[in-house]
PDB file of C-alpha atoms and ligand atoms in Angstrom:
ATOM      1  CA  LEU C 168     -14.556  16.913   0.543  1.00 53.00           C
ATOM      2  CA  GLU C 169     -15.368  13.259   0.441  1.00 53.00           C
ATOM      3  CA  PRO C 170     -12.978  11.197  -1.876  1.00 53.00           C
ATOM      4  CA  LYS C 171     -14.365  11.334  -5.208  1.00 51.00           C
ATOM      5  CA  GLU C 172     -15.508   7.759  -5.352  1.00 49.00           C
ATOM      6  CA  GLU C 173     -17.441   7.940  -2.309  1.00 49.00           C
ATOM      7  CA  PHE C 174     -20.046  10.402  -3.630  1.00 44.00           C
ATOM      8  CA  GLU C 175     -20.326   8.921  -7.170  1.00 52.00           C
ATOM      9  CA  HIS C 176     -21.843   5.759  -5.468  1.00 61.00           C
ATOM     10  CA  LYS C 177     -24.255   7.759  -3.409  1.00 84.00           C
ATOM     11  CA  SER C 178     -27.264   6.735  -5.339  1.00 92.00           C
ATOM     12  CA  LEU C 179     -30.377   7.760  -3.543  1.00 96.00           C
ATOM     13  CA  ALA C 180     -33.707   5.741  -3.266  1.00 97.00           C
ATOM     14  CA  VAL C 181     -35.357   8.400  -5.602  1.00 96.00           C
ATOM     15  CA  ASP C 182     -32.748   7.567  -8.323  1.00 95.00           C
ATOM     16  CA  VAL C 183     -33.797   3.912  -8.183  1.00 96.00           C
ATOM     17  CA  MET C 184     -37.414   3.932  -7.469  1.00 98.00           C
ATOM     18  CA  ARG C 185     -40.239   3.550 -10.185  1.00 98.00           C
ATOM     19  CA  PRO C 186     -41.767   5.360 -12.055  1.00 98.00           C
ATOM     20  CA  ARG C 187     -38.987   6.943 -13.875  1.00 95.00           C
ATOM     21  CA  ARG C 188     -39.591  10.555 -15.026  1.00 90.00           C
ATOM     22  CA  ALA C 189     -40.864   9.441 -18.263  1.00 92.00           C
ATOM     23  CA  ASP C 190     -42.987   6.554 -17.307  1.00 94.00           C
ATOM     24  CA  PRO C 191     -46.638   6.398 -16.537  1.00 94.00           C
ATOM     25  CA  ALA C 192     -47.734   7.448 -13.084  1.00 95.00           C
ATOM     26  CA  LEU C 193     -47.371   5.014 -10.223  1.00 97.00           C
ATOM     27  CA  ALA C 194     -50.554   2.850 -10.127  1.00 98.00           C
ATOM     28  CA  VAL C 195     -52.380   3.319  -6.907  1.00 98.00           C
ATOM     29  CA  LEU C 196     -55.779   2.341  -5.540  1.00 98.00           C
ATOM     30  CA  THR C 197     -57.636   4.875  -3.502  1.00 98.00           C
ATOM     31  CA  GLN C 198     -59.218   3.797  -0.160  1.00 98.00           C
ATOM     32  CA  GLU C 199     -62.510   4.883  -1.185  1.00 96.00           C
ATOM     33  CA  GLY C 200     -64.350   6.135  -4.308  1.00 95.00           C
ATOM     34  CA  MET C 201     -63.151   3.589  -6.721  1.00 97.00           C
ATOM     35  CA  THR C 202     -65.615   1.004  -8.184  1.00 97.00           C
ATOM     36  CA  VAL C 203     -65.145  -2.581  -8.610  1.00 98.00           C
ATOM     37  CA  GLU C 204     -64.885  -1.911 -12.320  1.00 98.00           C
ATOM     38  CA  GLU C 205     -62.311   0.753 -11.910  1.00 98.00           C
ATOM     39  CA  ALA C 206     -60.190  -1.383  -9.635  1.00 98.00           C
ATOM     40  CA  GLU C 207     -60.400  -4.410 -11.987  1.00 97.00           C
ATOM     41  CA  ALA C 208     -59.445  -2.070 -14.967  1.00 97.00           C
ATOM     42  CA  LEU C 209     -56.687  -0.848 -13.107  1.00 96.00           C
ATOM     43  CA  VAL C 210     -55.274  -4.335 -12.262  1.00 96.00           C
ATOM     44  CA  ALA C 211     -55.993  -5.709 -15.799  1.00 96.00           C
ATOM     45  CA  SER C 212     -54.027  -2.711 -17.313  1.00 96.00           C
ATOM     46  CA  THR C 213     -50.709  -3.459 -15.671  1.00 96.00           C
ATOM     47  CA  ARG C 214     -48.689  -6.413 -14.473  1.00 96.00           C
ATOM     48  CA  TYR C 215     -47.595  -5.203 -11.197  1.00 98.00           C
ATOM     49  CA  SER C 216     -47.393  -7.518  -8.261  1.00 98.00           C
ATOM     50  CA  GLY C 217     -48.881  -4.977  -5.921  1.00 98.00           C
ATOM     51  CA  PHE C 218     -50.589  -1.743  -5.561  1.00 98.00           C
ATOM     52  CA  PRO C 219     -50.174   0.958  -2.816  1.00 98.00           C
ATOM     53  CA  VAL C 220     -53.389   2.213  -1.432  1.00 98.00           C
ATOM     54  CA  VAL C 221     -53.636   5.963  -0.700  1.00 98.00           C
ATOM     55  CA  VAL C 222     -56.156   8.128   1.094  1.00 98.00           C
ATOM     56  CA  SER C 223     -56.870  10.191  -2.151  1.00 97.00           C
ATOM     57  CA  GLN C 224     -55.197  10.868  -5.698  1.00 97.00           C
ATOM     58  CA  GLU C 225     -54.686  14.485  -4.485  1.00 97.00           C
ATOM     59  CA  SER C 226     -53.147  13.759  -0.934  1.00 97.00           C
ATOM     60  CA  GLN C 227     -51.062  10.631  -2.110  1.00 98.00           C
ATOM     61  CA  ARG C 228     -51.053   9.706   1.576  1.00 98.00           C
ATOM     62  CA  LEU C 229     -50.258   6.016   2.004  1.00 98.00           C
ATOM     63  CA  VAL C 230     -52.789   3.942   3.762  1.00 98.00           C
ATOM     64  CA  GLY C 231     -51.277   0.388   2.772  1.00 98.00           C
ATOM     65  CA  PHE C 232     -50.421  -2.092   0.200  1.00 98.00           C
ATOM     66  CA  VAL C 233     -52.358  -4.662  -1.673  1.00 98.00           C
ATOM     67  CA  LEU C 234     -50.939  -7.707  -3.341  1.00 98.00           C
ATOM     68  CA  ARG C 235     -52.458  -8.272  -7.045  1.00 98.00           C
ATOM     69  CA  ARG C 236     -53.304 -11.641  -6.638  1.00 98.00           C
ATOM     70  CA  ASP C 237     -55.330 -10.925  -3.164  1.00 98.00           C
ATOM     71  CA  LEU C 238     -57.083  -8.261  -4.822  1.00 98.00           C
ATOM     72  CA  LEU C 239     -58.170 -10.220  -7.893  1.00 97.00           C
ATOM     73  CA  ILE C 240     -59.113 -13.341  -5.676  1.00 98.00           C
ATOM     74  CA  SER C 241     -61.163 -11.158  -3.432  1.00 98.00           C
ATOM     75  CA  ILE C 242     -63.088  -9.145  -5.988  1.00 98.00           C
ATOM     76  CA  ASP C 243     -63.817 -12.284  -7.823  1.00 97.00           C
ATOM     77  CA  ASN C 244     -65.134 -13.759  -4.695  1.00 98.00           C
ATOM     78  CA  ALA C 245     -67.179 -10.780  -3.860  1.00 98.00           C
ATOM     79  CA  ARG C 246     -68.767 -10.751  -7.378  1.00 97.00           C
ATOM     80  CA  GLN C 247     -69.662 -14.395  -7.130  1.00 97.00           C
ATOM     81  CA  ARG C 248     -70.739 -14.766  -3.556  1.00 97.00           C
ATOM     82  CA  GLN C 249     -71.585 -11.302  -2.146  1.00 97.00           C
ATOM     83  CA  GLU C 250     -75.201 -10.515  -2.594  1.00 96.00           C
ATOM     84  CA  GLY C 251     -75.777  -7.511  -4.804  1.00 96.00           C
ATOM     85  CA  VAL C 252     -72.201  -6.814  -5.674  1.00 97.00           C
ATOM     86  CA  VAL C 253     -71.943  -5.362  -9.381  1.00 97.00           C
ATOM     87  CA  SER C 254     -69.319  -3.375 -11.467  1.00 97.00           C
ATOM     88  CA  SER C 255     -70.533  -0.117  -9.925  1.00 96.00           C
ATOM     89  CA  SER C 256     -70.132  -1.307  -6.198  1.00 97.00           C
ATOM     90  CA  GLN C 257     -67.545   0.682  -4.418  1.00 96.00           C
ATOM     91  CA  VAL C 258     -64.229  -0.887  -3.481  1.00 97.00           C
ATOM     92  CA  LEU C 259     -63.763   0.175   0.057  1.00 98.00           C
ATOM     93  CA  PHE C 260     -60.174  -0.035   2.226  1.00 98.00           C
ATOM     94  CA  THR C 261     -61.409   2.215   4.900  1.00 97.00           C
ATOM     95  CA  GLU C 262     -62.147   1.167   8.348  1.00 94.00           C
ATOM     96  CA  HIS C 263     -65.660   2.409   8.428  1.00 91.00           C
ATOM     97  CA  PRO C 264     -67.939   2.498   5.279  1.00 85.00           C
ATOM     98  CA  PRO C 265     -68.576   6.139   4.317  1.00 84.00           C
ATOM     99  CA  ALA C 266     -72.292   7.072   3.893  1.00 86.00           C
ATOM    100  CA  GLN C 267     -73.734   5.745   0.723  1.00 85.00           C
ATOM    101  CA  ALA C 268     -77.093   6.522  -1.248  1.00 86.00           C
ATOM    102  CA  ALA C 269     -79.907   4.173  -0.097  1.00 87.00           C
ATOM    103  CA  ASP C 270     -80.001   2.837  -3.592  1.00 91.00           C
ATOM    104  CA  ALA C 271     -76.246   2.154  -3.934  1.00 92.00           C
ATOM    105  CA  PRO C 272     -75.170  -1.406  -4.662  1.00 96.00           C
ATOM    106  CA  PRO C 273     -73.458  -2.898  -1.575  1.00 95.00           C
ATOM    107  CA  PRO C 274     -69.653  -2.081  -1.220  1.00 96.00           C
ATOM    108  CA  VAL C 275     -66.971  -4.593  -1.569  1.00 97.00           C
ATOM    109  CA  ARG C 276     -64.730  -4.302   1.773  1.00 97.00           C
ATOM    110  CA  LEU C 277     -61.121  -5.123   1.382  1.00 98.00           C
ATOM    111  CA  ARG C 278     -59.320  -3.531   4.345  1.00 98.00           C
ATOM    112  CA  SER C 279     -58.243  -6.925   5.587  1.00 98.00           C
ATOM    113  CA  LEU C 280     -56.095  -7.387   2.462  1.00 98.00           C
ATOM    114  CA  LEU C 281     -53.944  -4.671   3.283  1.00 98.00           C
ATOM    115  CA  ASP C 282     -50.485  -4.614   4.673  1.00 98.00           C
ATOM    116  CA  LEU C 283     -51.003  -1.771   6.869  1.00 97.00           C
ATOM    117  CA  SER C 284     -47.490  -0.929   7.445  1.00 96.00           C
ATOM    118  CA  PRO C 285     -45.723  -1.393   4.273  1.00 97.00           C
ATOM    119  CA  PHE C 286     -41.885  -0.549   4.425  1.00 97.00           C
ATOM    120  CA  THR C 287     -41.077   2.803   3.270  1.00 97.00           C
ATOM    121  CA  VAL C 288     -38.042   5.034   2.942  1.00 98.00           C
ATOM    122  CA  ALA C 289     -37.685   8.733   2.192  1.00 98.00           C
ATOM    123  CA  ASP C 290     -36.630   9.763  -1.280  1.00 97.00           C
ATOM    124  CA  HIS C 291     -33.378  10.849  -0.244  1.00 97.00           C
ATOM    125  CA  THR C 292     -32.164   7.734   1.763  1.00 97.00           C
ATOM    126  CA  PRO C 293     -28.823   6.437   0.304  1.00 96.00           C
ATOM    127  CA  MET C 294     -29.276   3.458  -1.652  1.00 94.00           C
ATOM    128  CA  ASP C 295     -26.503   1.362   0.556  1.00 93.00           C
ATOM    129  CA  ILE C 296     -28.946   1.781   3.568  1.00 95.00           C
ATOM    130  CA  THR C 297     -31.911   0.824   1.317  1.00 95.00           C
ATOM    131  CA  VAL C 298     -30.229  -2.322   0.315  1.00 94.00           C
ATOM    132  CA  ASP C 299     -29.059  -3.069   3.691  1.00 94.00           C
ATOM    133  CA  ILE C 300     -32.789  -2.938   4.893  1.00 94.00           C
ATOM    134  CA  PHE C 301     -33.924  -5.068   1.915  1.00 95.00           C
ATOM    135  CA  ARG C 302     -31.464  -7.484   2.901  1.00 95.00           C
ATOM    136  CA  LYS C 303     -31.822  -7.758   6.662  1.00 96.00           C
ATOM    137  CA  LEU C 304     -35.669  -7.642   6.358  1.00 95.00           C
ATOM    138  CA  GLY C 305     -36.000  -9.829   3.336  1.00 95.00           C
ATOM    139  CA  LEU C 306     -38.249  -7.169   1.584  1.00 96.00           C
ATOM    140  CA  ARG C 307     -39.777  -7.842  -1.872  1.00 96.00           C
ATOM    141  CA  GLN C 308     -40.596  -4.119  -2.446  1.00 97.00           C
ATOM    142  CA  CYS C 309     -40.313  -0.834  -0.504  1.00 98.00           C
ATOM    143  CA  LEU C 310     -42.280   2.438  -0.879  1.00 98.00           C
ATOM    144  CA  VAL C 311     -40.645   5.600  -1.130  1.00 98.00           C
ATOM    145  CA  THR C 312     -42.254   8.911   0.014  1.00 98.00           C
ATOM    146  CA  HIS C 313     -41.347  12.504   0.612  1.00 97.00           C
ATOM    147  CA  ASN C 314     -42.803  14.300   3.467  1.00 96.00           C
ATOM    148  CA  GLY C 315     -45.385  11.492   3.688  1.00 93.00           C
ATOM    149  CA  ARG C 316     -46.431  11.777   0.132  1.00 97.00           C
ATOM    150  CA  LEU C 317     -46.275   8.603  -1.881  1.00 98.00           C
ATOM    151  CA  LEU C 318     -43.543   9.053  -4.790  1.00 98.00           C
ATOM    152  CA  GLY C 319     -42.731   5.498  -5.952  1.00 98.00           C
ATOM    153  CA  ILE C 320     -41.715   1.898  -5.330  1.00 98.00           C
ATOM    154  CA  ILE C 321     -38.581  -0.050  -5.304  1.00 98.00           C
ATOM    155  CA  THR C 322     -38.849  -3.876  -5.774  1.00 97.00           C
ATOM    156  CA  LYS C 323     -35.964  -6.288  -5.159  1.00 96.00           C
ATOM    157  CA  LYS C 324     -35.454  -6.760  -8.816  1.00 96.00           C
ATOM    158  CA  ASP C 325     -35.019  -3.020  -9.196  1.00 96.00           C
ATOM    159  CA  ILE C 326     -32.225  -3.086  -6.880  1.00 95.00           C
ATOM    160  CA  LEU C 327     -30.583  -5.986  -8.501  1.00 94.00           C
ATOM    161  CA  LYS C 328     -30.752  -4.185 -11.897  1.00 93.00           C
ATOM    162  CA  HIS C 329     -29.268  -1.158 -10.204  1.00 91.00           C
ATOM    163  CA  MET C 330     -26.464  -3.058  -8.652  1.00 89.00           C
ATOM    164  CA  ALA C 331     -25.839  -4.808 -11.887  1.00 90.00           C
ATOM    165  CA  GLN C 332     -25.494  -1.169 -13.489  1.00 88.00           C
ATOM    166  CA  MET C 333     -23.229  -0.068 -10.698  1.00 84.00           C
ATOM    167  CA  ALA C 334     -21.056  -2.863 -11.075  1.00 82.00           C
ATOM    168  CA  ASN C 335     -20.780  -2.321 -14.995  1.00 83.00           C
ATOM    169  CA  ARG C 336     -19.658   1.313 -14.122  1.00 78.00           C
ATOM    170  CA  ASP C 337     -17.512   0.462 -11.268  1.00 67.00           C
ATOM    171  CA  PRO C 338     -16.935  -3.126  -9.921  1.00 58.00           C
ATOM    172  CA  ASP C 339     -15.869  -1.761  -6.684  1.00 60.00           C
ATOM    173  CA  SER C 340     -19.238  -0.162  -5.879  1.00 56.00           C
ATOM    174  CA  ILE C 341     -19.809   0.220  -2.157  1.00 54.00           C
ATOM    175  CA  LEU C 342     -23.104  -1.718  -2.697  1.00 54.00           C
ATOM    176  CA  PHE C 343     -21.077  -4.891  -2.792  1.00 51.00           C
ATOM    177  CA  ASN C 344     -19.109  -4.317   0.141  1.00 46.00           C
TER     178      ASN C 344
HETATM  179  P1  LIG Q 583     -40.663  -7.092 -10.229  1.00 70.87           P
HETATM  180  O1  LIG Q 583     -39.815  -5.774  -9.911  1.00 70.87           O
HETATM  181  O2  LIG Q 583     -40.054  -8.245  -9.245  1.00 70.87           O
HETATM  182  O3  LIG Q 583     -40.854  -7.588 -11.585  1.00 70.87           O
HETATM  183  P2  LIG Q 583     -43.202  -6.004 -10.170  1.00 70.87           P
HETATM  184  O4  LIG Q 583     -43.883  -6.804 -11.416  1.00 70.87           O
HETATM  185  O5  LIG Q 583     -44.329  -5.709  -9.095  1.00 70.87           O
HETATM  186  O6  LIG Q 583     -41.917  -6.501  -9.731  1.00 70.87           O
HETATM  187  O7  LIG Q 583     -42.850  -4.603 -10.916  1.00 70.87           O
HETATM  188  C1  LIG Q 583     -42.311  -4.386 -12.117  1.00 70.87           C
HETATM  189  C2  LIG Q 583     -41.712  -3.011 -12.305  1.00 70.87           C
HETATM  190  O8  LIG Q 583     -42.802  -1.975 -11.968  1.00 70.87           O
HETATM  191  C3  LIG Q 583     -40.624  -2.553 -11.162  1.00 70.87           C
HETATM  192  O9  LIG Q 583     -39.717  -1.808 -11.930  1.00 70.87           O
HETATM  193  C4  LIG Q 583     -41.379  -1.885 -10.129  1.00 70.87           C
HETATM  194  O10 LIG Q 583     -40.556  -0.768  -9.472  1.00 70.87           O
HETATM  195  C5  LIG Q 583     -42.577  -1.116 -10.860  1.00 70.87           C
HETATM  196  N1  LIG Q 583     -43.775  -1.163 -10.322  1.00 70.87           N
HETATM  197  C6  LIG Q 583     -44.156  -2.165  -9.211  1.00 70.87           C
HETATM  198  N2  LIG Q 583     -45.505  -1.899  -8.761  1.00 70.87           N
HETATM  199  C7  LIG Q 583     -45.815  -0.609  -9.254  1.00 70.87           C
HETATM  200  C8  LIG Q 583     -47.143   0.226  -9.277  1.00 70.87           C
HETATM  201  N3  LIG Q 583     -48.015  -0.006  -8.459  1.00 70.87           N
HETATM  202  N4  LIG Q 583     -46.785   1.330 -10.147  1.00 70.87           N
HETATM  203  C9  LIG Q 583     -45.943   1.636 -10.943  1.00 70.87           C
HETATM  204  N5  LIG Q 583     -44.930   0.844 -10.897  1.00 70.87           N
HETATM  205  C10 LIG Q 583     -44.765  -0.187 -10.206  1.00 70.87           C
END
């Protein structure tokens, strides 16, 4: 057996990520099928700095990550400058536009906003490794997946809070070494 203190410290990405069990679900956008109005409502109902974009709610397969600020600016821009854009226009993050009814309002295409390779770790990645990656790559956030399904998000602040909790419990936590 490992010495006791070794595995007491083995928090995993899944222990630190949000949402916690009792929290509302991860706020995600789908790459197609959402309207401008729905995207705006999602952003307005949260204060998160960014949103993962997934293939569909059912699949929870990650497509990319979009910053709140970029999303708001681009939707505003499209509403003001793009001919025919209304609340019921589709928001699209796909490469190619899906077929739409001839009388549908023009979609707002936002793929260029996406970070197509957001950093991800598997849910069972030990936190000491995750912290190391954050430090070395200067990450602000990282997504957590299980078998390719998006589960959650860890921000730099989440890590700092976790480290503070660990330090309270045990100042010799391996996270500090
Ligand atoms: P920070 O952690 O720097 O305050 P955010 O405002 O983006 O950054 O996130 C606030 C909290 O919400 C963090 O605990 C983070 O893990 C969580 N969070 C961030 N983005 C999302 C999201 N899209 N859905 C659910 N929770 C999120």
